Amino acid sequence: MLIGLMLRLLAGHRAAVWAIVILQVVQTAGNLMLPTLNASIIDDGILAGQPGVILGLGGWMLVLTAVQAAAALGAGYLGAGVAMKIGHRLRRELFAQVQAMSSQEIGTFGTPSLVTRATNDVQQIQTFAVLVFTMLAAAPVMGIGGIILAVQQNAALSAVVIVIVPVLVLIMYLIVRRLIPLYRQGQALIDSITRILREQIIGANVIRGFVRQRHEVARFAEANRRLTRNNLESALVVAGMLPMIMIVVNLSSVAVVWFGGHLISSGSMQVGALTAFIAYILQILLAIMMAMYVFSTAPRAAVCAERIQDVLDVAPALAVGAEPGPRPSAVVRQPAARPDVAQPPHPEGGGVQFSHVWFAYPGAESPVLADISFSARPGTVTAIIGATGSGKSTLLNLLPRFLTATSGEVRFGGTDVRGLLPDRLRQRISVVPQHSYLFSGTVASNLRMAAPDATDDQLWQALQLAQAEDFVRGFPEGLQAAVAQGGAGLSGGQRQRLCIARAMLRSADLYLFDDSFSALDYATEAAVRHALAPRLEAATVLMVAERIPTIMGADRILVLEDGRLVAQGTHAELLASSPTYREIAEFQLALNEQP
């Protein structure tokens, strides 16, 4: 998988790769020629008493050294550039893939794991690419060239090479075989420690509130201990490689000097030839060591490539559809909507129809939604109420395809949402999410996420509708007031009103309010709903709420219980016909105390 991923990523950099290979061949060829020139200087210059030979060959050695340096610099520069471009492309592809994935697909991997894959795993691939471009291309040329030139110097003495190369290859095989499972386990442990750290940072106040600092410290310490032990074990395996190689190198050097000395004594070999042979033996060993170093990092890169490819191989649910069916298991995949096929940009009306809709998370024992059917016309407000965990937010998330129905049909404007391109579908929908999330930036930049071209006057109008104008004008910087990630520093009600203002900037056919007034007091909520009424008059509105006063004026109220639609109607109709709704109302409105 690592090789396939690398070949795909290098497809657009073939010229640079060939240039790197050529430069490394030039550099390695210079290395291989130097021992021969040095042998000639010893045998034909120093021992023969020929100064001219020494100066001439020495000049050639200087030229070769300069060429080697230039080639090494060029190969290193190009190799680093290509490696960085590989990392850039991988991060871009991962980000685009995550953006296309649905919420349940993201949940399959988990946010910490996706963050690790897009950062640490990509970094490991980059590091491996740099090593490949700087070492692996030169190693075969150096190794094979060294063997040929060593044999040329003395064929009998070359038997040492025949012995040591298989030993070094065996050492490399054993090390790589041990490293692969360690690195695979290590990347999973990084996911784990990232998840714990993220939870402890986000939930810091909860941890402090329940005085659980010691427990969380112990939990983090255990995860840290497992990761440290894994890293230490893999580091020891890699560290053990160098002593084993040096033992083989030293023994081979002793053998070469021992047998070479006997050959010189017998007149079968010259001193210069022996020095050249030793140099070639060292170059062969260096080539093997370079290859072993690259291959020792390959297991981690291979594991990272698997993890990255797992994400890239996901076929996003947003690109597939399902035929309606009575059960979650009755799913038939449809081909993805092709971008080149004309899509109706604005189907007539913005009505919503749910027809026998089921939704279940992969591997779940029971569905979240079961056989939901209802319709909502433009110009009406449809409210959704039910106990916690009854599937209210899930139902809303099916419309913009943050989630995709397991079976059944969700239609918007008369068209199945799976037949619309996601971007075109979402351009006609405005959402106020359950969790009032704001991005780091300013008040203006957060509002303009819904309408990038909105003027300041339009921003103030939206803030006025959401009853947020007063507190924003109270900021010294006004619309340019800084907003921290997640809206830290703002109250829950302020964040919620800014999210409502953001949604009001978009002129949409369908507005989705997911428990969007829960942080507001009754007076502010009433003022917001009164201000929004004219703006929402012609649109289809779906609203999840927990408070009865919020939904009493809705044209239709849907009552969910354990993922099923158990009742629907107006407030008055449901009080008379739905025990579930009446029970909720009695708690909130104290109907049992009314005369």
Coordinates of C-alpha atoms in Angstrom, one line a residue:
M1 CA 0.0 0.0 0.0
L2 CA 2.9 2.4 0.8
I3 CA 4.4 1.8 -2.6
G4 CA 1.1 2.3 -4.4
L5 CA 0.4 5.5 -2.5
M6 CA 3.9 6.9 -3.2
L7 CA 3.6 6.1 -6.9
R8 CA 0.3 7.8 -7.2
L9 CA 1.6 10.9 -5.4
L10 CA 4.7 11.0 -7.5
A11 CA 2.7 10.9 -10.8
G12 CA 2.9 14.7 -11.2
H13 CA 6.6 14.9 -10.3
R14 CA 8.3 12.5 -12.7
A15 CA 10.7 15.1 -14.1
A16 CA 11.9 16.0 -10.6
V17 CA 12.2 12.3 -9.6
W18 CA 14.3 11.6 -12.7
A19 CA 16.5 14.6 -12.0
I20 CA 17.0 13.4 -8.4
V21 CA 18.0 9.9 -9.7
I22 CA 20.5 11.3 -12.2
L23 CA 22.1 13.6 -9.6
Q24 CA 22.4 10.8 -7.1
V25 CA 23.9 8.5 -9.8
V26 CA 26.5 11.3 -10.6
Q27 CA 27.2 11.7 -6.9
T28 CA 27.6 8.0 -6.3
A29 CA 29.7 7.5 -9.5
G30 CA 32.1 10.1 -8.1
N31 CA 32.3 8.2 -4.8
L32 CA 33.1 5.0 -6.7
M33 CA 35.9 6.5 -8.8
L34 CA 37.7 8.1 -5.9
P35 CA 39.2 4.9 -4.4
T36 CA 40.5 3.8 -7.8
L37 CA 42.2 7.2 -8.3
N38 CA 43.6 7.0 -4.7
A39 CA 45.0 3.5 -5.5
S40 CA 46.7 4.8 -8.6
I41 CA 48.2 7.7 -6.6
I42 CA 49.7 5.2 -4.2
D43 CA 50.9 2.6 -6.6
D44 CA 51.8 4.7 -9.7
G45 CA 52.7 8.0 -7.9
I46 CA 54.0 7.6 -4.4
L47 CA 55.6 4.1 -4.6
A48 CA 56.8 4.8 -8.1
G49 CA 58.2 8.2 -7.2
Q50 CA 56.1 10.1 -9.9
P51 CA 55.1 13.6 -8.5
G52 CA 53.4 14.5 -11.8
V53 CA 51.0 11.5 -11.5
I54 CA 50.2 12.5 -7.9
L55 CA 49.3 16.1 -9.0
G56 CA 47.3 15.0 -12.0
L57 CA 45.2 12.4 -10.3
G58 CA 44.9 14.7 -7.2
G59 CA 43.4 17.4 -9.5
W60 CA 40.9 15.0 -10.9
M61 CA 39.9 14.0 -7.3
L62 CA 39.3 17.7 -6.5
V63 CA 37.1 18.0 -9.6
L64 CA 35.1 14.9 -8.7
T65 CA 34.7 16.2 -5.2
A66 CA 33.2 19.4 -6.5
V67 CA 30.9 17.6 -8.8
Q68 CA 29.8 15.3 -5.9
A69 CA 29.0 18.3 -3.7
A70 CA 27.0 20.0 -6.4
A71 CA 25.0 16.8 -7.2
A72 CA 24.4 16.2 -3.5
L73 CA 23.0 19.7 -3.0
G74 CA 20.8 19.5 -6.0
A75 CA 19.4 16.1 -5.2
G76 CA 18.8 17.1 -1.5
Y77 CA 17.0 20.3 -2.6
L78 CA 14.8 18.6 -5.2
G79 CA 14.1 15.6 -2.9
A80 CA 13.0 17.9 0.0
G81 CA 10.8 19.9 -2.4
V82 CA 9.0 16.8 -3.8
A83 CA 8.6 15.3 -0.3
M84 CA 7.0 18.5 1.0
K85 CA 4.6 18.6 -2.1
I86 CA 3.7 15.0 -1.3
G87 CA 2.7 16.0 2.3
H88 CA 0.8 19.0 1.0
R89 CA -1.2 16.9 -1.4
L90 CA -1.9 14.3 1.2
R91 CA -3.2 16.8 3.7
R92 CA -5.3 18.4 1.0
E93 CA -6.8 15.1 -0.1
L94 CA -7.5 14.1 3.5
F95 CA -9.2 17.5 4.3
A96 CA -11.4 17.3 1.2
Q97 CA -12.3 13.7 2.0
V98 CA -13.3 14.6 5.6
Q99 CA -15.3 17.5 4.3
A100 CA -17.2 15.1 2.0
M101 CA -17.8 12.4 4.7
S102 CA -21.0 12.3 6.7
S103 CA -21.2 12.5 10.5
Q104 CA -21.5 8.8 11.0
E105 CA -18.4 8.2 8.8
I106 CA -16.4 10.7 10.7
G107 CA -17.5 9.0 13.9
T108 CA -16.3 5.7 12.6
F109 CA -12.7 7.0 12.7
G110 CA -13.1 9.5 15.5
T111 CA -12.0 13.1 15.5
P112 CA -8.7 12.5 17.3
S113 CA -7.7 9.7 14.9
L114 CA -8.5 11.9 11.9
V115 CA -6.4 14.7 13.3
T116 CA -3.5 12.3 13.9
R117 CA -3.8 10.9 10.4
A118 CA -3.8 14.3 8.8
T119 CA -0.8 15.5 10.8
N120 CA 1.5 12.9 12.4
D121 CA 0.8 10.2 9.7
V122 CA 1.4 12.6 6.8
Q123 CA 4.6 13.8 8.5
Q124 CA 5.8 10.2 8.7
I125 CA 5.2 9.7 4.9
Q126 CA 7.0 13.0 4.3
T127 CA 10.0 11.9 6.3
F128 CA 10.1 8.5 4.5
A129 CA 10.0 10.3 1.1
V130 CA 13.0 12.5 2.1
L131 CA 15.0 9.4 3.0
V132 CA 14.0 7.6 -0.2
F133 CA 15.1 10.6 -2.3
T134 CA 18.4 11.1 -0.5
M135 CA 19.4 7.5 0.2
L136 CA 17.5 4.7 -1.4
A137 CA 18.3 5.7 -5.0
A138 CA 22.0 6.0 -4.3
A139 CA 22.3 2.8 -2.3
P140 CA 21.8 0.3 -5.2
V141 CA 24.3 2.1 -7.4
M142 CA 26.8 2.3 -4.6
G143 CA 26.3 -1.3 -3.6
I144 CA 26.4 -2.8 -7.1
G145 CA 29.2 -0.5 -8.3
G146 CA 31.2 -1.3 -5.2
I147 CA 30.9 -5.0 -5.8
I148 CA 31.9 -4.7 -9.4
L149 CA 35.0 -2.5 -8.7
A150 CA 36.0 -4.7 -5.6
V151 CA 36.0 -7.8 -7.8
Q152 CA 38.0 -5.8 -10.4
Q153 CA 40.6 -5.1 -7.7
N154 CA 40.9 -8.7 -6.6
A155 CA 38.4 -11.5 -7.4
A156 CA 39.7 -13.9 -4.7
L157 CA 39.4 -11.3 -1.9
S158 CA 35.8 -10.5 -3.0
A159 CA 34.6 -13.7 -1.3
V160 CA 34.4 -11.6 1.9
V161 CA 31.5 -9.7 0.2
I162 CA 29.7 -12.9 -0.7
V163 CA 29.7 -13.8 3.0
I164 CA 28.8 -10.5 4.6
V165 CA 25.9 -9.3 2.3
P166 CA 23.5 -12.1 3.1
V167 CA 24.2 -11.6 6.8
L168 CA 23.4 -7.9 6.6
V169 CA 20.2 -8.7 4.6
L170 CA 19.1 -11.2 7.2
I171 CA 19.6 -8.6 10.0
M172 CA 17.6 -6.1 8.0
Y173 CA 14.7 -8.6 7.5
L174 CA 14.5 -9.5 11.2
I175 CA 14.5 -5.9 12.3
V176 CA 11.8 -4.8 9.8
R177 CA 9.7 -7.8 10.7
R178 CA 9.7 -6.8 14.4
L179 CA 9.1 -3.1 13.7
I180 CA 5.9 -3.4 11.7
P181 CA 3.6 -4.5 14.5
L182 CA 5.3 -2.1 17.0
Y183 CA 4.7 0.8 14.7
R184 CA 1.1 -0.2 14.0
Q185 CA 0.4 -0.4 17.7
G186 CA 2.2 2.9 18.2
Q187 CA 0.0 4.9 15.8
A188 CA -3.1 3.5 17.5
L189 CA -1.6 4.6 20.9
I190 CA -1.0 8.1 19.5
D191 CA -4.8 8.2 18.6
S192 CA -5.6 7.2 22.1
I193 CA -3.5 9.8 23.8
T194 CA -4.7 12.5 21.4
R195 CA -8.3 11.6 22.3
I196 CA -7.7 11.7 26.1
L197 CA -5.8 15.0 25.8
R198 CA -8.6 16.5 23.7
E199 CA -11.3 15.3 26.2
Q200 CA -9.4 16.7 29.1
I201 CA -8.9 20.1 27.5
I202 CA -12.5 20.5 26.3
G203 CA -14.0 19.1 29.5
A204 CA -11.6 20.8 31.9
N205 CA -14.4 22.6 33.8
V206 CA -16.4 19.3 34.2
I207 CA -13.3 17.6 35.5
R208 CA -12.6 20.4 38.0
G209 CA -16.2 20.6 39.0
F210 CA -16.4 16.9 40.0
V211 CA -12.8 17.0 41.5
R212 CA -11.6 14.3 39.1
Q213 CA -8.2 15.8 38.3
R214 CA -6.3 12.9 40.0
H215 CA -8.4 10.3 38.0
E216 CA -7.7 12.1 34.7
V217 CA -4.0 12.5 35.5
A218 CA -3.8 8.8 36.2
R219 CA -5.7 8.0 32.9
F220 CA -3.4 10.2 30.9
A221 CA -0.4 8.8 32.7
E222 CA -1.4 5.3 31.8
A223 CA -1.9 6.2 28.1
N224 CA 1.4 8.0 28.1
R225 CA 3.2 5.0 29.7
R226 CA 1.9 2.7 27.0
L227 CA 3.0 5.0 24.3
T228 CA 6.4 5.5 25.9
R229 CA 6.9 1.8 26.3
N230 CA 6.0 1.2 22.7
N231 CA 8.3 3.9 21.4
L232 CA 11.1 2.7 23.7
E233 CA 10.7 -0.9 22.4
S234 CA 10.8 0.2 18.8
A235 CA 13.7 2.6 19.5
L236 CA 15.7 -0.3 21.1
V237 CA 15.1 -2.5 18.1
V238 CA 16.4 0.3 15.7
A239 CA 19.2 1.0 18.1
G240 CA 20.2 -2.6 18.1
M241 CA 20.7 -2.5 14.3
L242 CA 23.9 -0.3 14.5
P243 CA 25.9 -2.5 16.8
M244 CA 25.0 -5.6 14.8
I245 CA 26.1 -3.9 11.6
M246 CA 29.3 -2.6 13.1
I247 CA 30.2 -6.1 14.3
V248 CA 29.8 -7.4 10.7
V249 CA 31.7 -4.4 9.3
N250 CA 34.6 -4.7 11.7
L251 CA 34.9 -8.5 11.2
S252 CA 34.8 -8.0 7.4
S253 CA 37.5 -5.3 7.7
V254 CA 39.7 -7.5 9.8
A255 CA 39.2 -10.3 7.3
V256 CA 40.0 -8.1 4.3
V257 CA 43.2 -6.7 6.0
W258 CA 44.3 -10.2 7.1
F259 CA 43.9 -11.9 3.7
G260 CA 44.9 -8.8 1.8
G261 CA 48.2 -8.6 3.8
H262 CA 49.0 -12.2 2.8
L263 CA 48.2 -11.4 -0.9
I264 CA 50.6 -8.3 -0.7
S265 CA 53.3 -10.5 0.9
S266 CA 53.0 -13.0 -1.9
G267 CA 53.1 -10.3 -4.5
S268 CA 49.6 -11.0 -5.8
M269 CA 48.2 -7.6 -4.8
Q270 CA 49.5 -4.1 -4.5
V271 CA 49.2 -1.8 -1.5
G272 CA 47.0 0.7 -3.4
A273 CA 44.7 -2.0 -4.7
L274 CA 44.2 -3.2 -1.1
T275 CA 43.3 0.4 0.1
A276 CA 40.9 0.7 -2.8
F277 CA 39.4 -2.7 -2.0
I278 CA 38.9 -1.7 1.7
A279 CA 37.3 1.5 0.5
Y280 CA 34.9 -0.4 -1.8
I281 CA 34.0 -2.9 1.0
L282 CA 33.2 0.1 3.2
Q283 CA 31.1 1.6 0.4
I284 CA 29.2 -1.7 0.0
L285 CA 28.5 -1.8 3.7
L286 CA 27.5 1.9 3.7
A287 CA 25.1 1.2 0.8
I288 CA 23.6 -1.7 2.8
M289 CA 23.4 0.5 6.0
M290 CA 21.6 3.2 4.0
A291 CA 19.1 0.8 2.7
M292 CA 18.6 -0.7 6.1
Y293 CA 18.0 2.7 7.6
V294 CA 15.4 3.5 5.0
F295 CA 13.8 0.1 5.4
S296 CA 13.8 0.5 9.2
T297 CA 11.6 3.6 8.8
A298 CA 9.5 1.9 6.1
P299 CA 7.3 -0.1 8.5
R300 CA 6.1 3.1 10.3
A301 CA 5.5 4.8 6.9
A302 CA 3.6 1.7 5.7
V303 CA 1.3 1.7 8.7
C304 CA 0.7 5.4 8.2
A305 CA 0.0 4.8 4.6
E306 CA -2.6 2.2 5.5
R307 CA -4.3 4.5 7.9
I308 CA -4.4 7.4 5.4
Q309 CA -5.6 5.1 2.6
D310 CA -8.4 3.8 4.9
V311 CA -9.8 7.3 5.0
L312 CA -9.3 8.0 1.3
D313 CA -11.0 4.7 0.4
V314 CA -14.2 5.7 2.1
A315 CA -17.0 6.2 -0.4
P316 CA -18.8 9.1 1.3
A317 CA -22.5 8.4 1.9
L318 CA -23.2 11.9 0.5
A319 CA -22.4 10.5 -2.9
V320 CA -24.7 7.4 -2.7
G321 CA -28.4 6.8 -2.3
A322 CA -30.7 4.1 -1.0
E323 CA -34.1 2.9 -2.1
P324 CA -36.9 3.3 0.4
G325 CA -37.5 0.2 2.5
P326 CA -39.4 -0.9 5.6
R327 CA -36.3 -1.9 7.6
P328 CA -32.8 -0.5 8.2
S329 CA -31.4 -3.6 6.6
A330 CA -33.2 -3.1 3.3
V331 CA -30.6 -0.8 1.7
V332 CA -29.9 -0.7 -2.0
R333 CA -27.0 1.5 -3.0
Q334 CA -27.5 3.9 -6.0
P335 CA -24.8 5.4 -8.2
A336 CA -23.5 8.8 -7.1
A337 CA -25.0 11.8 -8.7
R338 CA -22.6 12.9 -11.4
P339 CA -21.4 16.5 -11.3
D340 CA -21.7 16.9 -15.1
V341 CA -25.4 15.9 -15.1
A342 CA -27.6 18.9 -15.0
Q343 CA -29.2 19.3 -11.6
P344 CA -32.3 21.4 -11.1
P345 CA -30.9 24.5 -9.3
H346 CA -34.2 25.5 -7.7
P347 CA -36.8 22.8 -7.7
E348 CA -40.3 24.2 -7.3
G349 CA -41.0 25.1 -3.7
G350 CA -39.2 24.3 -0.5
G351 CA -41.5 21.7 0.9
V352 CA -40.2 18.7 2.9
Q353 CA -41.5 15.1 2.7
F354 CA -40.3 12.2 4.8
S355 CA -41.5 8.8 3.5
H356 CA -40.9 5.7 5.6
V357 CA -37.5 7.0 6.7
W358 CA -35.2 4.8 8.8
F359 CA -31.8 5.7 10.1
A360 CA -29.3 3.5 12.0
Y361 CA -25.6 3.9 12.7
P362 CA -23.4 1.1 11.4
G363 CA -23.2 -1.8 13.8
A364 CA -26.0 -0.4 16.0
E365 CA -28.4 -2.8 17.6
S366 CA -31.5 -0.6 17.0
P367 CA -32.3 2.3 14.6
V368 CA -32.3 5.9 15.8
L369 CA -35.3 6.6 13.5
A370 CA -37.9 4.1 12.5
D371 CA -40.5 4.5 9.7
I372 CA -40.8 8.3 9.9
S373 CA -43.4 9.8 7.5
F374 CA -44.6 13.4 7.4
S375 CA -44.7 16.5 5.2
A376 CA -44.1 20.2 5.7
R377 CA -45.2 22.9 3.3
P378 CA -43.6 26.3 2.5
G379 CA -45.0 29.0 4.8
T380 CA -45.5 26.6 7.7
V381 CA -43.6 25.9 10.9
T382 CA -43.2 22.3 11.9
A383 CA -41.9 21.7 15.4
I384 CA -40.4 18.5 16.7
I385 CA -40.5 17.5 20.4
G386 CA -39.6 14.4 22.4
A387 CA -37.5 13.0 25.1
T388 CA -33.7 13.2 25.1
G389 CA -32.4 10.5 22.6
S390 CA -35.6 10.2 20.7
G391 CA -33.9 11.2 17.4
K392 CA -35.0 14.8 17.0
S393 CA -31.6 16.2 15.9
T394 CA -30.9 13.1 13.8
L395 CA -34.2 13.8 11.9
L396 CA -33.1 17.4 11.2
N397 CA -29.6 16.3 10.0
L398 CA -31.0 14.1 7.3
L399 CA -32.3 17.2 5.3
P400 CA -28.9 18.8 4.6
R401 CA -27.4 15.3 4.4
F402 CA -25.1 15.7 7.4
L403 CA -26.4 12.1 7.8
T404 CA -27.9 9.9 5.1
A405 CA -31.1 7.9 5.6
T406 CA -30.5 4.2 5.9
S407 CA -33.7 3.6 3.9
G408 CA -36.8 5.5 2.8
E409 CA -37.0 8.9 1.1
V410 CA -36.3 12.4 2.3
R411 CA -37.6 14.8 -0.3
F412 CA -37.0 18.6 -0.6
G413 CA -38.9 20.6 -3.1
G414 CA -40.2 17.4 -4.6
T415 CA -36.8 15.9 -5.2
D416 CA -35.0 13.2 -3.2
V417 CA -32.1 14.9 -1.4
R418 CA -29.8 12.2 -2.7
G419 CA -30.5 13.3 -6.3
L420 CA -29.2 16.9 -5.5
L421 CA -25.6 17.9 -5.3
P422 CA -24.8 18.5 -1.6
D423 CA -23.6 22.0 -2.2
R424 CA -26.7 23.0 -4.2
L425 CA -28.9 21.4 -1.6
R426 CA -27.3 23.2 1.3
Q427 CA -27.3 26.6 -0.5
R428 CA -31.1 26.5 -0.1
I429 CA -31.0 25.6 3.6
S430 CA -30.0 27.7 6.6
V431 CA -29.2 25.9 9.8
V432 CA -28.9 26.9 13.4
P433 CA -27.1 23.9 15.0
Q434 CA -27.8 22.4 18.4
H435 CA -24.3 23.3 19.6
S436 CA -23.7 27.0 19.0
Y437 CA -20.2 26.8 17.5
L438 CA -18.2 29.9 16.5
F439 CA -14.9 30.0 14.8
S440 CA -11.8 31.9 15.8
G441 CA -11.9 35.3 14.1
T442 CA -14.3 38.2 14.5
V443 CA -18.0 38.7 14.9
A444 CA -18.2 39.8 11.2
S445 CA -16.2 36.8 9.9
N446 CA -18.4 34.4 11.8
L447 CA -21.6 35.9 10.4
R448 CA -20.2 36.1 6.9
M449 CA -19.8 32.3 6.8
A450 CA -23.5 32.3 5.7
A451 CA -23.1 35.2 3.2
P452 CA -19.5 36.1 2.4
D453 CA -20.6 39.2 0.4
A454 CA -22.9 40.6 3.1
T455 CA -22.4 44.3 3.9
D456 CA -22.0 45.7 7.4
D457 CA -25.6 47.0 7.3
Q458 CA -26.9 43.5 6.5
L459 CA -24.9 42.1 9.4
W460 CA -26.4 44.6 11.8
Q461 CA -29.9 43.8 10.4
A462 CA -29.3 40.1 11.1
L463 CA -28.0 40.9 14.6
Q464 CA -31.1 43.0 15.2
L465 CA -33.4 40.1 14.2
A466 CA -31.5 37.8 16.6
Q467 CA -31.7 40.4 19.5
A468 CA -27.9 40.4 19.4
E469 CA -27.3 44.0 18.2
D470 CA -27.1 45.5 21.7
F471 CA -24.3 43.4 23.1
V472 CA -22.3 43.5 19.9
R473 CA -22.5 47.3 19.8
G474 CA -21.3 47.1 23.4
F475 CA -18.0 45.6 22.2
P476 CA -15.3 48.3 21.7
E477 CA -14.5 46.9 18.2
G478 CA -18.2 46.2 17.3
L479 CA -18.4 43.8 14.3
Q480 CA -14.6 43.4 14.4
A481 CA -14.6 42.2 18.0
A482 CA -12.4 39.1 18.4
V483 CA -14.1 35.7 18.8
A484 CA -12.1 32.8 20.3
Q485 CA -12.4 29.3 18.9
G486 CA -15.8 27.8 20.0
G487 CA -16.9 31.3 21.2
A488 CA -15.0 31.1 24.4
G489 CA -15.6 34.3 26.4
L490 CA -19.2 34.6 25.3
S491 CA -22.2 33.4 27.2
G492 CA -24.3 30.6 25.9
G493 CA -27.1 33.0 25.0
Q494 CA -24.7 35.3 23.2
R495 CA -23.3 32.4 21.1
Q496 CA -26.8 31.2 20.3
R497 CA -28.0 34.6 19.2
L498 CA -24.9 35.0 17.0
C499 CA -25.6 31.6 15.4
I500 CA -29.3 32.7 14.7
A501 CA -28.0 35.9 13.2
R502 CA -25.7 34.0 11.0
A503 CA -28.5 31.8 9.7
M504 CA -30.7 34.8 9.0
L505 CA -28.1 36.3 6.7
R506 CA -28.9 33.6 4.1
S507 CA -32.2 33.8 2.2
A508 CA -33.2 30.2 2.2
D509 CA -36.2 28.0 1.3
L510 CA -35.8 25.9 4.4
Y511 CA -34.7 26.9 7.9
L512 CA -33.7 24.3 10.5
F513 CA -33.6 25.3 14.2
D514 CA -32.1 22.5 16.3
D515 CA -33.0 23.5 19.9
S516 CA -31.8 27.0 19.0
F517 CA -33.5 28.9 21.8
S518 CA -32.6 26.8 24.8
A519 CA -30.0 29.2 26.2
L520 CA -32.3 32.2 26.0
D521 CA -34.6 33.4 28.7
Y522 CA -38.4 33.4 27.9
A523 CA -38.5 37.2 27.2
T524 CA -35.5 37.1 24.8
E525 CA -36.8 34.0 23.1
A526 CA -40.2 35.6 22.6
A527 CA -38.6 38.7 21.1
V528 CA -36.4 36.6 18.8
R529 CA -39.3 34.5 17.5
H530 CA -41.5 37.7 17.0
A531 CA -38.7 39.4 15.0
L532 CA -38.0 36.3 12.9
A533 CA -41.7 35.6 12.0
P534 CA -41.8 38.1 9.0
R535 CA -38.5 36.8 7.7
L536 CA -39.6 33.2 7.8
E537 CA -43.1 33.7 6.5
A538 CA -42.6 32.2 3.1
A539 CA -40.1 29.5 4.0
T540 CA -40.4 26.0 5.3
V541 CA -39.3 25.9 9.0
L542 CA -38.5 22.9 11.0
M543 CA -37.7 23.5 14.7
V544 CA -36.5 21.1 17.4
A545 CA -37.4 22.4 20.8
E546 CA -37.7 21.2 24.4
R547 CA -39.9 24.0 25.7
I548 CA -43.7 23.9 25.1
P549 CA -44.0 27.7 24.8
T550 CA -41.5 27.7 22.0
I551 CA -43.7 25.5 19.8
M552 CA -47.3 26.2 20.9
G553 CA -47.8 28.4 17.8
A554 CA -46.4 25.9 15.3
D555 CA -48.6 24.8 12.4
R556 CA -47.7 21.2 13.2
I557 CA -46.0 19.5 16.0
L558 CA -44.3 16.1 15.7
V559 CA -43.9 14.0 18.8
L560 CA -41.0 11.5 18.7
E561 CA -40.6 8.6 21.1
D562 CA -37.7 6.1 20.9
G563 CA -37.2 7.1 17.3
R564 CA -40.8 6.7 16.2
L565 CA -43.3 9.3 15.2
V566 CA -46.1 8.6 17.7
A567 CA -48.3 11.7 17.2
Q568 CA -48.6 14.8 15.1
G569 CA -50.9 17.8 15.1
T570 CA -51.4 21.3 16.6
H571 CA -50.8 22.1 20.2
A572 CA -54.5 21.8 21.0
E573 CA -55.0 18.6 19.0
L574 CA -52.0 16.9 20.7
L575 CA -53.2 17.9 24.2
A576 CA -56.4 16.0 23.5
S577 CA -55.0 13.0 21.6
S578 CA -51.3 12.3 22.7
P579 CA -50.5 11.1 26.2
T580 CA -46.8 11.6 25.5
Y581 CA -47.3 15.3 24.5
R582 CA -49.8 15.9 27.3
E583 CA -47.3 14.5 29.9
I584 CA -44.6 16.9 28.6
A585 CA -47.0 19.8 28.7
E586 CA -48.2 19.0 32.2
F587 CA -44.7 19.2 33.5
Q588 CA -44.0 22.5 31.8
L589 CA -47.3 24.3 31.9
A590 CA -48.7 22.7 35.1
L591 CA -52.0 21.9 33.3
N592 CA -53.1 19.6 36.1
E593 CA -53.3 22.7 38.4
Q594 CA -55.5 24.7 36.0
P595 CA -59.2 24.8 36.7

